[in-house]
Amino acid sequence: MFLVGLTGGIGSGKSTVTSLLRNHAVTVFDLDEYARLVVQRGEPALTQIAKLFGPDVLLPDGNLDRPKLGKIIFADESKRKSLNAIVHPAIYRRLYFDLFVCFLKGKQFAVLDVPLLFETKRILSILNCTIVVWCRRDQQVERLKGRNADWSGEEVENRINAQISLDEKRAYADHVILNDGPMENLLPQVEKVIEVMKKRKSHWKFRLIAISAVTGLCLITYTALNYVRNWAL
Ligand code: ADP
């Protein structure tokens, strides 16, 4: 199995592309979904967050008050870093486990939907290639205002500025999906990218490594067992 990184800028249409990929039976691991999962009620990461930011970031029912925490961290970089130090290890533990299961199922490739792929650079090394969903900055602003009516203009700007610009990300990417037109323009581009991925043979590299490792392990075990049996006789 090989891994494809999907990223964009906030509001550029990455989640929309993820839905289209899933509609085409592509396996997508969405890091935002993992981020929600690891801070559910009862999760150790949520307890740590409440300790660090105070009980005010919890709703009366014990769930995380995400908008409140969002406002705190987007206004203060050091707090954002502290939150990441709690949440990221929990996310990656689950992700790597699920990737392993996916690999065992024999999938050719999987897409990792990572909002801050180029900012954190954390998993770039395990990716075979990257896709960026691009649109113009004014469209980003407009779409964010449409999607999050409760965000002020300043908040929208802060959130966009907290990320590398889409023009820069576009330069880093192997494939670019242009989302500066109507929604209908997305589907053909997504189908094209899937076609390109399906033609790749990179998954064989990892399968051969795994087969070699398992064969090596079997040989070592067999030799060790033989040695013990001869010694016991
Ligand atoms: P992201 O996941 O990158 O933050 P979304 O996929 O949630 O972005 O898209 C942000 C908003 O913009 C959503 O409300 C979505 O429906 C809308 N949107 C996405 N692509 C387009 C498009 N091509 N034209 C108009 N609106 C779009």
Coordinates of C-alpha atoms and ligand atoms in Angstrom, one line a residue:
M1 CA 0.0 0.0 0.0
F2 CA 1.2 3.5 -0.7
L3 CA 0.0 6.7 0.9
V4 CA -1.2 9.9 -0.8
G5 CA -1.4 13.1 1.2
L6 CA -4.3 15.4 0.5
T7 CA -4.2 19.0 1.8
G8 CA -5.4 22.5 1.1
G9 CA -6.1 25.7 2.9
I10 CA -9.0 26.2 5.3
G11 CA -12.1 26.6 3.1
S12 CA -10.4 25.6 -0.1
G13 CA -12.6 22.5 -0.6
K14 CA -10.5 19.7 0.8
S15 CA -13.5 18.1 2.7
T16 CA -15.6 18.3 -0.5
V17 CA -12.8 16.5 -2.4
T18 CA -12.6 13.9 0.4
S19 CA -16.3 13.2 0.0
L20 CA -15.9 12.7 -3.7
L21 CA -12.9 10.3 -3.2
R22 CA -15.0 8.3 -0.7
N23 CA -17.9 8.2 -3.2
H24 CA -15.4 6.5 -5.5
A25 CA -14.5 3.9 -2.9
V26 CA -11.1 5.4 -2.1
T27 CA -10.1 4.9 1.5
V28 CA -9.5 8.3 3.1
F29 CA -8.1 8.8 6.6
D30 CA -9.2 12.2 7.7
L31 CA -7.0 13.7 10.4
D32 CA -9.7 16.1 11.5
E33 CA -12.0 13.1 12.2
Y34 CA -9.2 11.6 14.3
A35 CA -8.7 14.9 16.1
R36 CA -12.4 14.8 17.0
L37 CA -12.3 11.2 18.1
V38 CA -9.3 11.5 20.5
V39 CA -11.0 14.4 22.4
Q40 CA -14.3 12.7 22.9
R41 CA -15.7 12.4 26.5
G42 CA -13.7 9.8 28.5
E43 CA -10.6 10.1 26.3
P44 CA -7.3 10.7 28.2
A45 CA -6.5 13.7 25.8
L46 CA -9.6 15.5 26.9
T47 CA -8.7 15.2 30.6
Q48 CA -5.3 16.7 29.8
I49 CA -6.9 19.6 27.8
A50 CA -9.2 20.4 30.7
K51 CA -6.2 20.4 33.1
L52 CA -4.2 22.8 30.8
F53 CA -6.9 25.2 29.7
G54 CA -9.3 25.0 32.6
P55 CA -12.8 23.5 33.0
D56 CA -14.3 26.4 31.0
V57 CA -13.3 24.6 27.8
L58 CA -15.8 21.8 28.7
L59 CA -19.5 22.0 28.1
P60 CA -21.9 21.1 31.0
D61 CA -22.3 17.6 29.6
G62 CA -18.5 17.0 29.7
N63 CA -17.8 17.3 26.0
L64 CA -15.2 19.7 24.6
D65 CA -16.5 23.2 23.8
R66 CA -14.7 23.2 20.4
P67 CA -15.6 26.8 19.4
K68 CA -14.3 28.1 22.7
L69 CA -11.1 26.2 22.5
G70 CA -10.7 27.2 18.8
K71 CA -11.0 30.9 19.8
I72 CA -8.3 30.5 22.5
I73 CA -5.8 28.7 20.3
F74 CA -6.1 30.7 17.1
A75 CA -5.4 33.9 19.1
D76 CA -2.3 32.5 20.8
E77 CA 0.3 30.4 19.1
S78 CA 1.9 29.1 22.3
K79 CA -1.4 27.7 23.4
R80 CA -1.9 26.1 20.0
K81 CA 1.4 24.4 20.4
S82 CA 0.5 23.1 23.9
L83 CA -2.8 21.7 22.5
N84 CA -1.0 20.0 19.6
A85 CA 1.5 18.4 22.1
I86 CA -1.5 16.7 23.7
V87 CA -3.6 15.8 20.7
H88 CA -1.1 14.9 18.0
P89 CA 0.5 11.8 19.7
A90 CA -3.1 10.4 20.4
I91 CA -4.1 11.0 16.8
Y92 CA -1.0 9.4 15.3
R93 CA -1.2 6.3 17.5
R94 CA -4.7 5.6 16.2
L95 CA -3.8 6.5 12.6
Y96 CA -0.8 4.2 12.4
F97 CA -2.8 1.3 13.8
D98 CA -5.6 1.9 11.2
L99 CA -3.1 2.2 8.4
F100 CA -1.5 -1.1 9.4
V101 CA -4.9 -2.8 9.3
C102 CA -5.6 -1.2 5.9
F103 CA -2.2 -2.5 4.7
L104 CA -3.0 -6.0 5.9
K105 CA -6.3 -5.9 3.9
G106 CA -4.2 -5.5 0.8
K107 CA -5.3 -2.0 -0.3
Q108 CA -3.3 -0.5 -3.2
F109 CA -3.3 3.0 -1.8
A110 CA -5.0 5.2 0.8
V111 CA -5.4 8.9 1.1
L112 CA -4.5 10.9 4.2
D113 CA -6.5 14.0 4.5
V114 CA -4.1 16.3 6.5
P115 CA -5.1 20.0 6.9
L116 CA -1.6 21.1 8.0
L117 CA 0.5 18.7 5.9
F118 CA 3.1 21.2 4.8
E119 CA 3.0 23.3 8.0
T120 CA 3.9 20.4 10.4
K121 CA 5.8 18.2 7.8
R122 CA 5.1 15.5 10.3
I123 CA 4.1 12.7 7.9
L124 CA 5.5 13.9 4.7
S125 CA 8.2 11.2 4.8
I126 CA 5.7 8.3 4.7
L127 CA 3.8 9.8 1.7
N128 CA 4.3 8.6 -1.8
C129 CA 2.8 11.8 -3.3
T130 CA 0.7 14.9 -2.4
I131 CA -2.4 16.6 -3.7
V132 CA -3.3 20.2 -2.9
V133 CA -6.9 21.6 -3.3
W134 CA -6.3 25.1 -4.4
C135 CA -8.6 28.2 -4.8
R136 CA -8.0 31.9 -4.7
R137 CA -7.7 33.7 -1.3
D138 CA -10.8 35.8 -1.9
Q139 CA -12.7 32.6 -2.5
Q140 CA -11.3 31.1 0.7
V141 CA -12.6 34.1 2.6
E142 CA -16.0 34.0 1.0
R143 CA -16.5 30.2 1.4
L144 CA -15.4 30.4 5.1
K145 CA -17.8 33.2 5.8
G146 CA -20.5 31.1 4.1
R147 CA -19.7 27.9 6.0
N148 CA -19.0 29.6 9.4
A149 CA -21.5 32.4 9.7
D150 CA -20.5 33.0 13.4
W151 CA -16.9 33.8 12.5
S152 CA -16.0 37.5 12.4
G153 CA -14.0 38.9 9.4
E154 CA -10.9 39.1 11.7
E155 CA -11.3 35.5 12.8
V156 CA -11.5 34.3 9.2
E157 CA -8.3 36.2 8.4
N158 CA -6.5 34.8 11.5
R159 CA -7.4 31.3 10.5
I160 CA -6.2 31.7 7.0
N161 CA -3.0 33.5 8.1
A162 CA -2.2 30.6 10.6
Q163 CA -1.5 28.4 7.5
I164 CA 1.0 28.5 4.7
S165 CA -0.6 30.3 1.7
L166 CA -2.3 28.1 -0.9
D167 CA -0.1 29.4 -3.6
E168 CA 3.0 28.2 -1.7
K169 CA 1.3 24.8 -1.0
R170 CA 0.5 24.5 -4.7
A171 CA 4.2 24.8 -5.5
Y172 CA 5.1 21.9 -3.1
A173 CA 2.4 19.5 -4.4
D174 CA 2.7 16.7 -6.9
H175 CA -0.9 17.1 -8.0
V176 CA -3.2 20.2 -7.8
I177 CA -7.0 20.2 -7.9
L178 CA -8.2 23.6 -9.0
N179 CA -11.3 24.6 -7.0
D180 CA -11.6 28.1 -8.3
G181 CA -14.6 27.3 -10.4
P182 CA -18.0 25.7 -9.8
M183 CA -18.4 22.5 -7.8
E184 CA -19.1 20.5 -11.0
N185 CA -15.4 21.1 -12.0
L186 CA -14.2 19.1 -9.1
L187 CA -15.4 15.6 -10.0
P188 CA -13.5 15.2 -13.3
Q189 CA -10.3 16.3 -11.6
V190 CA -10.8 13.9 -8.7
E191 CA -11.5 11.1 -11.2
K192 CA -8.3 11.9 -13.1
V193 CA -6.2 11.8 -9.9
I194 CA -7.8 8.4 -8.9
E195 CA -6.9 7.1 -12.4
V196 CA -3.3 8.3 -12.0
M197 CA -3.0 6.6 -8.5
K198 CA -4.5 3.3 -9.8
K199 CA -1.8 3.2 -12.5
R200 CA 1.0 3.4 -9.9
K201 CA 2.9 0.3 -8.9
S202 CA 4.4 1.8 -5.7
H203 CA 2.4 -0.5 -3.5
W204 CA 4.5 -3.5 -4.7
K205 CA 7.6 -2.0 -3.0
F206 CA 5.9 -2.1 0.4
R207 CA 4.4 -5.6 -0.2
L208 CA 7.8 -7.0 -1.2
I209 CA 9.4 -5.4 2.0
A210 CA 6.6 -7.0 4.1
I211 CA 6.9 -10.4 2.3
S212 CA 10.7 -10.3 2.8
A213 CA 10.3 -9.4 6.5
V214 CA 7.8 -12.2 7.1
T215 CA 9.9 -14.7 5.2
G216 CA 13.0 -13.7 7.1
L217 CA 11.2 -14.0 10.4
C218 CA 10.0 -17.5 9.5
L219 CA 13.5 -18.6 8.5
I220 CA 14.9 -17.3 11.8
T221 CA 12.2 -19.0 13.8
Y222 CA 12.7 -22.3 11.9
T223 CA 16.5 -22.2 12.4
A224 CA 16.2 -21.4 16.1
L225 CA 13.7 -24.2 16.6
N226 CA 16.0 -26.6 14.8
Y227 CA 18.9 -25.5 16.9
V228 CA 17.0 -26.0 20.2
R229 CA 15.8 -29.4 19.0
N230 CA 19.3 -30.6 18.1
W231 CA 20.6 -29.2 21.4
A232 CA 17.9 -31.1 23.4
L233 CA 18.7 -34.4 21.7
Ligands
ADP1 P1 -12.1 22.7 3.6 O1 -12.4 21.3 4.0 O2 -10.9 22.8 2.7 O3 -12.0 23.6 4.8 P2 -14.8 22.6 2.5 O4 -14.7 21.4 1.5 O5 -15.5 22.4 3.8 O6 -13.3 23.2 2.7 O7 -15.4 23.8 1.7 C1 -15.6 25.1 2.3 C2 -17.0 25.6 1.9 O8 -17.0 26.0 0.6 C3 -18.1 24.6 2.1 O9 -19.2 25.2 2.5 C4 -18.3 24.0 0.6 O10 -19.6 23.6 0.4 C5 -17.9 25.3 -0.2 N1 -17.3 25.0 -1.5 C6 -16.4 24.1 -1.8 N2 -16.0 24.1 -3.1 C7 -16.8 25.0 -3.6 C8 -17.0 25.5 -5.0 N3 -16.2 25.1 -6.0 N4 -17.9 26.5 -5.2 C9 -18.6 27.0 -4.1 N5 -18.5 26.6 -2.9 C10 -17.6 25.6 -2.6

